[in-house]
Structures are given as C-alpha cells and as structure tokens.
C-alpha positions as YAML, in Angstrom:
chain: A
units: angstrom
residues:
- id: 1
  name: MET
  ca: [81.61, 80.64, 63.19]
- id: 2
  name: GLU
  ca: [83.69, 77.92, 61.09]
- id: 3
  name: GLU
  ca: [84.88, 77.83, 58.23]
- id: 4
  name: THR
  ca: [85.50, 75.04, 56.09]
- id: 5
  name: ASP
  ca: [85.97, 73.61, 52.48]
- id: 6
  name: SER
  ca: [83.13, 72.21, 49.56]
- id: 7
  name: ASP
  ca: [83.78, 68.77, 51.10]
- id: 8
  name: SER
  ca: [84.18, 69.05, 54.56]
- id: 9
  name: LEU
  ca: [80.51, 70.38, 55.44]
- id: 10
  name: ASP
  ca: [78.93, 68.17, 57.27]
- id: 11
  name: SER
  ca: [81.33, 64.70, 58.75]
- id: 12
  name: SER
  ca: [78.39, 63.19, 59.27]
- id: 13
  name: PRO
  ca: [77.64, 60.78, 56.48]
- id: 14
  name: ASP
  ca: [74.47, 60.04, 57.41]
- id: 15
  name: GLU
  ca: [72.93, 63.31, 57.01]
- id: 16
  name: ALA
  ca: [71.30, 65.11, 54.59]
- id: 17
  name: GLU
  ca: [73.30, 67.50, 53.09]
- id: 18
  name: GLU
  ca: [72.33, 71.18, 52.06]
- id: 19
  name: ILE
  ca: [72.12, 71.14, 48.45]
- id: 20
  name: TYR
  ca: [70.98, 74.57, 47.39]
- id: 21
  name: ALA
  ca: [71.07, 77.75, 49.26]
- id: 22
  name: VAL
  ca: [69.97, 80.76, 48.15]
- id: 23
  name: VAL
  ca: [72.12, 84.47, 48.44]
- id: 24
  name: LEU
  ca: [70.86, 86.84, 50.51]
- id: 25
  name: ASP
  ca: [73.84, 89.63, 50.17]
- id: 26
  name: TYR
  ca: [76.37, 89.92, 48.26]
- id: 27
  name: PHE
  ca: [79.63, 92.25, 47.74]
- id: 28
  name: PRO
  ca: [81.11, 91.80, 44.57]
- id: 29
  name: HIS
  ca: [84.23, 94.06, 46.33]
- id: 30
  name: GLY
  ca: [84.93, 91.63, 49.25]
- id: 31
  name: HIS
  ca: [82.98, 92.04, 52.64]
- id: 32
  name: PRO
  ca: [82.57, 95.52, 54.31]
- id: 33
  name: ASP
  ca: [83.97, 94.33, 57.25]
- id: 34
  name: ASP
  ca: [87.42, 92.98, 55.48]
- id: 35
  name: SER
  ca: [90.15, 95.75, 56.45]
- id: 36
  name: ARG
  ca: [92.73, 94.08, 54.03]
- id: 37
  name: PRO
  ca: [94.00, 96.26, 50.57]
- id: 38
  name: GLN
  ca: [90.99, 95.67, 47.82]
- id: 39
  name: PHE
  ca: [93.41, 93.58, 45.46]
- id: 40
  name: GLU
  ca: [93.58, 90.91, 48.18]
- id: 41
  name: LYS
  ca: [89.35, 90.76, 48.70]
- id: 42
  name: SER
  ca: [87.48, 88.63, 46.94]
- id: 43
  name: PRO
  ca: [83.55, 88.76, 46.38]
- id: 44
  name: VAL
  ca: [81.74, 86.83, 49.28]
- id: 45
  name: ALA
  ca: [77.92, 86.15, 49.62]
- id: 46
  name: GLN
  ca: [75.67, 85.60, 52.12]
- id: 47
  name: ALA
  ca: [73.11, 82.98, 52.11]
- id: 48
  name: ILE
  ca: [70.48, 80.44, 53.55]
- id: 49
  name: GLY
  ca: [70.78, 76.58, 52.89]
- id: 50
  name: GLU
  ca: [67.43, 75.12, 51.64]
- id: 51
  name: ASP
  ca: [67.47, 72.40, 53.44]
- id: 52
  name: ARG
  ca: [68.27, 72.62, 56.94]
- id: 53
  name: PHE
  ca: [68.52, 76.54, 57.08]
- id: 54
  name: ARG
  ca: [71.86, 76.92, 57.91]
- id: 55
  name: LEU
  ca: [73.03, 79.93, 57.12]
- id: 56
  name: PHE
  ca: [76.59, 80.39, 55.13]
- id: 57
  name: GLU
  ca: [79.30, 82.74, 53.86]
- id: 58
  name: PHE
  ca: [80.48, 81.69, 50.28]
- id: 59
  name: THR
  ca: [84.14, 83.45, 49.03]
- id: 60
  name: LEU
  ca: [83.68, 83.54, 45.57]
- id: 61
  name: THR
  ca: [85.74, 83.30, 42.53]
- id: 62
  name: GLU
  ca: [86.27, 86.74, 40.37]
- id: 63
  name: ASP
  ca: [83.41, 88.36, 38.76]
- id: 64
  name: PRO
  ca: [80.97, 85.30, 39.65]
- id: 65
  name: ASP
  ca: [77.86, 87.08, 37.58]
- id: 66
  name: LEU
  ca: [75.50, 86.39, 41.23]
- id: 67
  name: ASN
  ca: [72.88, 88.52, 41.94]
- id: 68
  name: ILE
  ca: [70.35, 87.90, 45.16]
- id: 69
  name: THR
  ca: [67.91, 85.65, 45.88]
- id: 70
  name: ASP
  ca: [69.85, 83.42, 42.99]
- id: 71
  name: ARG
  ca: [69.59, 79.52, 43.96]
- id: 72
  name: ILE
  ca: [73.38, 77.92, 44.36]
- id: 73
  name: ARG
  ca: [74.25, 74.36, 44.31]
- id: 74
  name: ILE
  ca: [76.75, 73.50, 47.36]
- id: 75
  name: GLU
  ca: [76.51, 70.02, 47.83]
- id: 76
  name: PRO
  ca: [77.56, 67.39, 46.10]
- id: 77
  name: GLU
  ca: [78.67, 69.12, 43.35]
- id: 78
  name: GLN
  ca: [79.74, 72.68, 44.42]
- id: 79
  name: ASP
  ca: [79.14, 75.47, 42.26]
- id: 80
  name: GLU
  ca: [82.10, 76.73, 40.55]
- id: 81
  name: ARG
  ca: [82.11, 80.16, 41.56]
- id: 82
  name: ILE
  ca: [82.70, 79.32, 45.07]
- id: 83
  name: SER
  ca: [86.11, 78.80, 46.30]
- id: 84
  name: ARG
  ca: [85.14, 78.45, 50.26]
- id: 85
  name: ILE
  ca: [82.17, 78.21, 52.26]
- id: 86
  name: ARG
  ca: [81.89, 79.37, 55.95]
- id: 87
  name: LYS
  ca: [79.11, 78.54, 58.33]
- id: 88
  name: ILE
  ca: [78.31, 81.59, 59.85]
- id: 89
  name: ASP
  ca: [74.85, 82.62, 62.77]
- id: 90
  name: TYR
  ca: [72.55, 85.26, 61.98]
- id: 91
  name: GLY
  ca: [74.45, 87.69, 64.20]
- id: 92
  name: ASP
  ca: [76.69, 87.58, 61.05]
- id: 93
  name: LEU
  ca: [74.30, 88.57, 58.40]
- id: 94
  name: SER
  ca: [74.33, 92.14, 57.60]
- id: 95
  name: SER
  ca: [71.60, 94.22, 57.40]
- id: 96
  name: SER
  ca: [70.45, 93.85, 53.66]
- id: 97
  name: ALA
  ca: [71.11, 89.66, 54.19]
- id: 98
  name: THR
  ca: [68.79, 89.84, 57.44]
- id: 99
  name: SER
  ca: [66.38, 92.01, 55.66]
- id: 100
  name: GLU
  ca: [66.29, 89.54, 53.23]
- id: 101
  name: LEU
  ca: [65.80, 86.01, 54.96]
- id: 102
  name: GLU
  ca: [62.31, 86.35, 55.60]
- id: 103
  name: TYR
  ca: [61.63, 86.43, 52.13]
- id: 104
  name: ALA
  ca: [63.74, 83.75, 51.13]
- id: 105
  name: VAL
  ca: [62.41, 81.92, 53.87]
- id: 106
  name: GLU
  ca: [59.13, 82.24, 52.16]
- id: 107
  name: GLU
  ca: [59.92, 81.22, 48.94]
- id: 108
  name: MET
  ca: [61.52, 77.87, 50.10]
- id: 109
  name: ILE
  ca: [58.05, 76.88, 51.89]
- id: 110
  name: ASP
  ca: [56.63, 78.07, 48.68]
- id: 111
  name: ARG
  ca: [58.99, 75.95, 46.83]
- id: 112
  name: ASP
  ca: [58.46, 72.65, 49.22]
- id: 113
  name: GLU
  ca: [55.18, 72.73, 50.92]
- id: 114
  name: ARG
  ca: [54.39, 69.85, 51.15]
- id: 115
  name: ARG
  ca: [57.23, 69.22, 53.56]
- id: 116
  name: PHE
  ca: [55.84, 72.38, 55.47]
- id: 117
  name: VAL
  ca: [52.08, 70.80, 55.64]
- id: 118
  name: ASP
  ca: [53.20, 67.62, 56.49]
- id: 119
  name: PHE
  ca: [54.76, 69.44, 59.94]
- id: 120
  name: TYR
  ca: [51.28, 69.44, 60.98]
- id: 121
  name: ASN
  ca: [50.62, 66.01, 60.02]
- id: 122
  name: ASP
  ca: [53.33, 64.78, 61.58]
- id: 123
  name: ALA
  ca: [54.31, 67.15, 64.60]
- id: 124
  name: GLN
  ca: [54.83, 64.86, 67.94]
- id: 125
  name: PRO
  ca: [54.78, 65.61, 71.66]
- id: 126
  name: ILE
  ca: [58.03, 66.80, 73.27]
- id: 127
  name: THR
  ca: [57.53, 66.21, 76.63]
- id: 128
  name: LEU
  ca: [53.72, 65.49, 78.56]
- id: 129
  name: ARG
  ca: [53.06, 69.28, 78.85]
- id: 130
  name: LEU
  ca: [54.65, 70.33, 75.33]
- id: 131
  name: HIS
  ca: [54.02, 69.26, 71.67]
- id: 132
  name: GLN
  ca: [55.66, 70.62, 68.39]
- id: 133
  name: LEU
  ca: [52.72, 71.87, 67.23]
- id: 134
  name: ASN
  ca: [53.60, 74.66, 70.66]
- id: 135
  name: LEU
  ca: [56.89, 76.22, 69.22]
- id: 136
  name: LEU
  ca: [55.15, 77.69, 66.32]
- id: 137
  name: PRO
  ca: [53.82, 81.32, 67.44]
- id: 138
  name: GLY
  ca: [50.27, 81.96, 68.41]
- id: 139
  name: VAL
  ca: [49.29, 78.52, 68.22]
- id: 140
  name: GLY
  ca: [48.04, 77.48, 72.25]
- id: 141
  name: LYS
  ca: [46.32, 74.76, 73.62]
- id: 142
  name: LYS
  ca: [42.69, 75.53, 71.70]
- id: 143
  name: ILE
  ca: [44.62, 74.99, 68.40]
- id: 144
  name: ARG
  ca: [46.74, 72.73, 68.59]
- id: 145
  name: ASN
  ca: [44.30, 70.84, 70.01]
- id: 146
  name: THR
  ca: [42.05, 71.22, 67.39]
- id: 147
  name: ILE
  ca: [44.61, 70.81, 64.77]
- id: 148
  name: LEU
  ca: [45.26, 67.18, 66.46]
- id: 149
  name: ASP
  ca: [41.44, 66.41, 66.15]
- id: 150
  name: GLU
  ca: [41.65, 67.52, 62.29]
- id: 151
  name: ARG
  ca: [44.27, 65.45, 61.42]
- id: 152
  name: LYS
  ca: [42.83, 62.25, 62.86]
- id: 153
  name: ARG
  ca: [39.88, 62.92, 60.12]
- id: 154
  name: GLY
  ca: [42.35, 62.62, 57.30]
- id: 155
  name: PRO
  ca: [45.61, 64.84, 56.68]
- id: 156
  name: PHE
  ca: [46.37, 68.35, 55.52]
- id: 157
  name: GLU
  ca: [47.26, 69.11, 51.67]
- id: 158
  name: SER
  ca: [47.63, 72.58, 51.79]
- id: 159
  name: PHE
  ca: [48.13, 75.49, 53.71]
- id: 160
  name: GLU
  ca: [45.11, 76.80, 52.43]
- id: 161
  name: GLU
  ca: [43.12, 73.61, 53.57]
- id: 162
  name: ILE
  ca: [44.45, 74.06, 56.83]
- id: 163
  name: THR
  ca: [43.25, 77.51, 57.27]
- id: 164
  name: GLU
  ca: [39.72, 76.56, 56.15]
- id: 165
  name: ARG
  ca: [39.55, 73.33, 58.55]
- id: 166
  name: VAL
  ca: [41.31, 74.85, 62.06]
- id: 167
  name: SER
  ca: [39.70, 77.65, 63.39]
- id: 168
  name: GLY
  ca: [41.99, 80.47, 64.70]
- id: 169
  name: LEU
  ca: [44.78, 79.60, 63.01]
- id: 170
  name: HIS
  ca: [44.70, 82.10, 59.75]
- id: 171
  name: SER
  ca: [48.06, 82.10, 58.14]
- id: 172
  name: PRO
  ca: [49.89, 78.69, 59.06]
- id: 173
  name: LYS
  ca: [52.75, 79.24, 56.59]
- id: 174
  name: GLU
  ca: [53.58, 82.76, 58.22]
- id: 175
  name: VAL
  ca: [53.85, 80.93, 61.90]
- id: 176
  name: VAL
  ca: [56.17, 78.40, 60.33]
- id: 177
  name: VAL
  ca: [58.15, 81.26, 58.59]
- id: 178
  name: GLU
  ca: [58.08, 83.06, 62.17]
- id: 179
  name: ARG
  ca: [59.51, 80.13, 64.22]
- id: 180
  name: ILE
  ca: [62.25, 79.81, 61.36]
- id: 181
  name: ILE
  ca: [63.39, 83.07, 61.78]
- id: 182
  name: GLU
  ca: [63.36, 82.95, 65.31]
- id: 183
  name: GLU
  ca: [65.59, 79.54, 65.43]
- id: 184
  name: LEU
  ca: [67.52, 81.23, 63.82]
- id: 185
  name: ARG
  ca: [68.52, 84.54, 65.46]
- id: 186
  name: GLU
  ca: [68.28, 82.79, 69.32]
- id: 187
  name: GLU
  ca: [70.87, 80.14, 69.48]
- id: 188
  name: ASP
  ca: [69.69, 79.30, 72.86]
- id: 189
  name: LEU
  ca: [66.35, 77.69, 71.99]
- id: 190
  name: LYS
  ca: [65.88, 74.52, 74.18]
- id: 191
  name: TYR
  ca: [64.06, 72.94, 71.07]
- id: 192
  name: LYS
  ca: [64.76, 73.82, 67.39]
- id: 193
  name: THR
  ca: [62.68, 72.20, 65.20]
- id: 194
  name: PHE
  ca: [63.26, 73.44, 61.25]
- id: 195
  name: VAL
  ca: [66.95, 74.77, 61.84]
- id: 196
  name: ARG
  ca: [69.56, 72.39, 62.07]
- id: 197
  name: ARG
  ca: [72.11, 72.53, 64.81]
- id: 198
  name: GLU
  ca: [75.45, 72.77, 64.57]
- id: 199
  name: ASP
  ca: [76.33, 69.52, 66.83]
- id: 200
  name: GLY
  ca: [74.26, 67.01, 64.74]
- id: 201
  name: GLY
  ca: [70.47, 68.33, 64.05]
- id: 202
  name: SER
  ca: [67.40, 69.65, 65.23]
- id: 203
  name: GLU
  ca: [65.43, 68.79, 68.17]
...
C-alpha cells in the first residue's frame, strides 16, 4: 500500500494517469478498522480507477455528498472532496467493495466498449507458446485460432459481433471482466493485461 497526495499518484511523466475512479464503498464515519476516536476520523471511500483498474482509498473532506457508483475525478484536477489518496490492494477492500467490484468493472467496460473489443483485434503473442488471448478464461487454442482467423477478415466492431463470428465464445465481455478481477485478486500473476502494475506498467 502506498499513501500519496493528489499530485504524486505516479512519478512517471510518460504514463497516462487515472482520470476518474468509481466509488465501490463509502464510510461516512471513517473506516471501520480505524480505532481512533470518532472525532479524529474522516469519511473514507474505496474506489477503482477507470483506465488502469488501480484500487484506491480516499480520505475525504467533511460531508462530501458521495455515493457508491459515483465517478470521482482524481487527475489531473483532483475532486475537491478528496483530501488524500492511498493505493490499496484487493485484500484491503471491504466486503461491500469486493461485492461491488464486478458490477463497476462491467459498467466501465460498457462505457468504453471499443477499447476492450480492440483487445480482441490487437492482442499479440507473449511467447512462442502463449498468446494474450489465452489469458482470457476459457479461451484455449481452438477459440484463440478462430479469433485470429476472423480478425484477419476484418476487425471486430462490438462484443455482439465477436459472439456472432467466434464459435464457442458466447460472452466476450464477461471473460474480460473475469480476467480483470483475477488480475486484481492475484497479485503474483506473471502476466497482467488490463491491470496496471505498480512498477510502471502492465505486461
């Protein structure tokens, strides 16, 4: 975990910052695990970034008027309701935030469908034996090869078109959601396609 002020979320000038995060849980009276007296605690929210799927905990100003599923700006001009930002891990999420996570990721994918459809269009080999497409749950050699053959005929334009053109892949959006959740949950995964690594990028 890393705690940071708003102007130091990422020290690399070449890396795009998270612009918005989606609120997964909100503690108006401070985090339940905070043992300090109530008068010393500030409202807290847990959230996920829309671009790199990084997880955050925000310390908030008093009476921030915030709700679960709200989008809150964190870069480059931080929302005035945030006083401090801390990067957190999947294991730091509250049970409510964990339950909300899948729905939040689905909504983020829906808002930017083209980006994730283009993953199917642009995914490349990782090694001689492993392809990025094989990182998706349920995508074995047969479905991978069908995707590769179909995209040679023309790029996919939507998840619906992927479903129509790729036999055996019935839920192309859902497998992306599942992979993102897996990359968040399993910190030691060797390859991460969607979730940004803290050391400077995803693989």
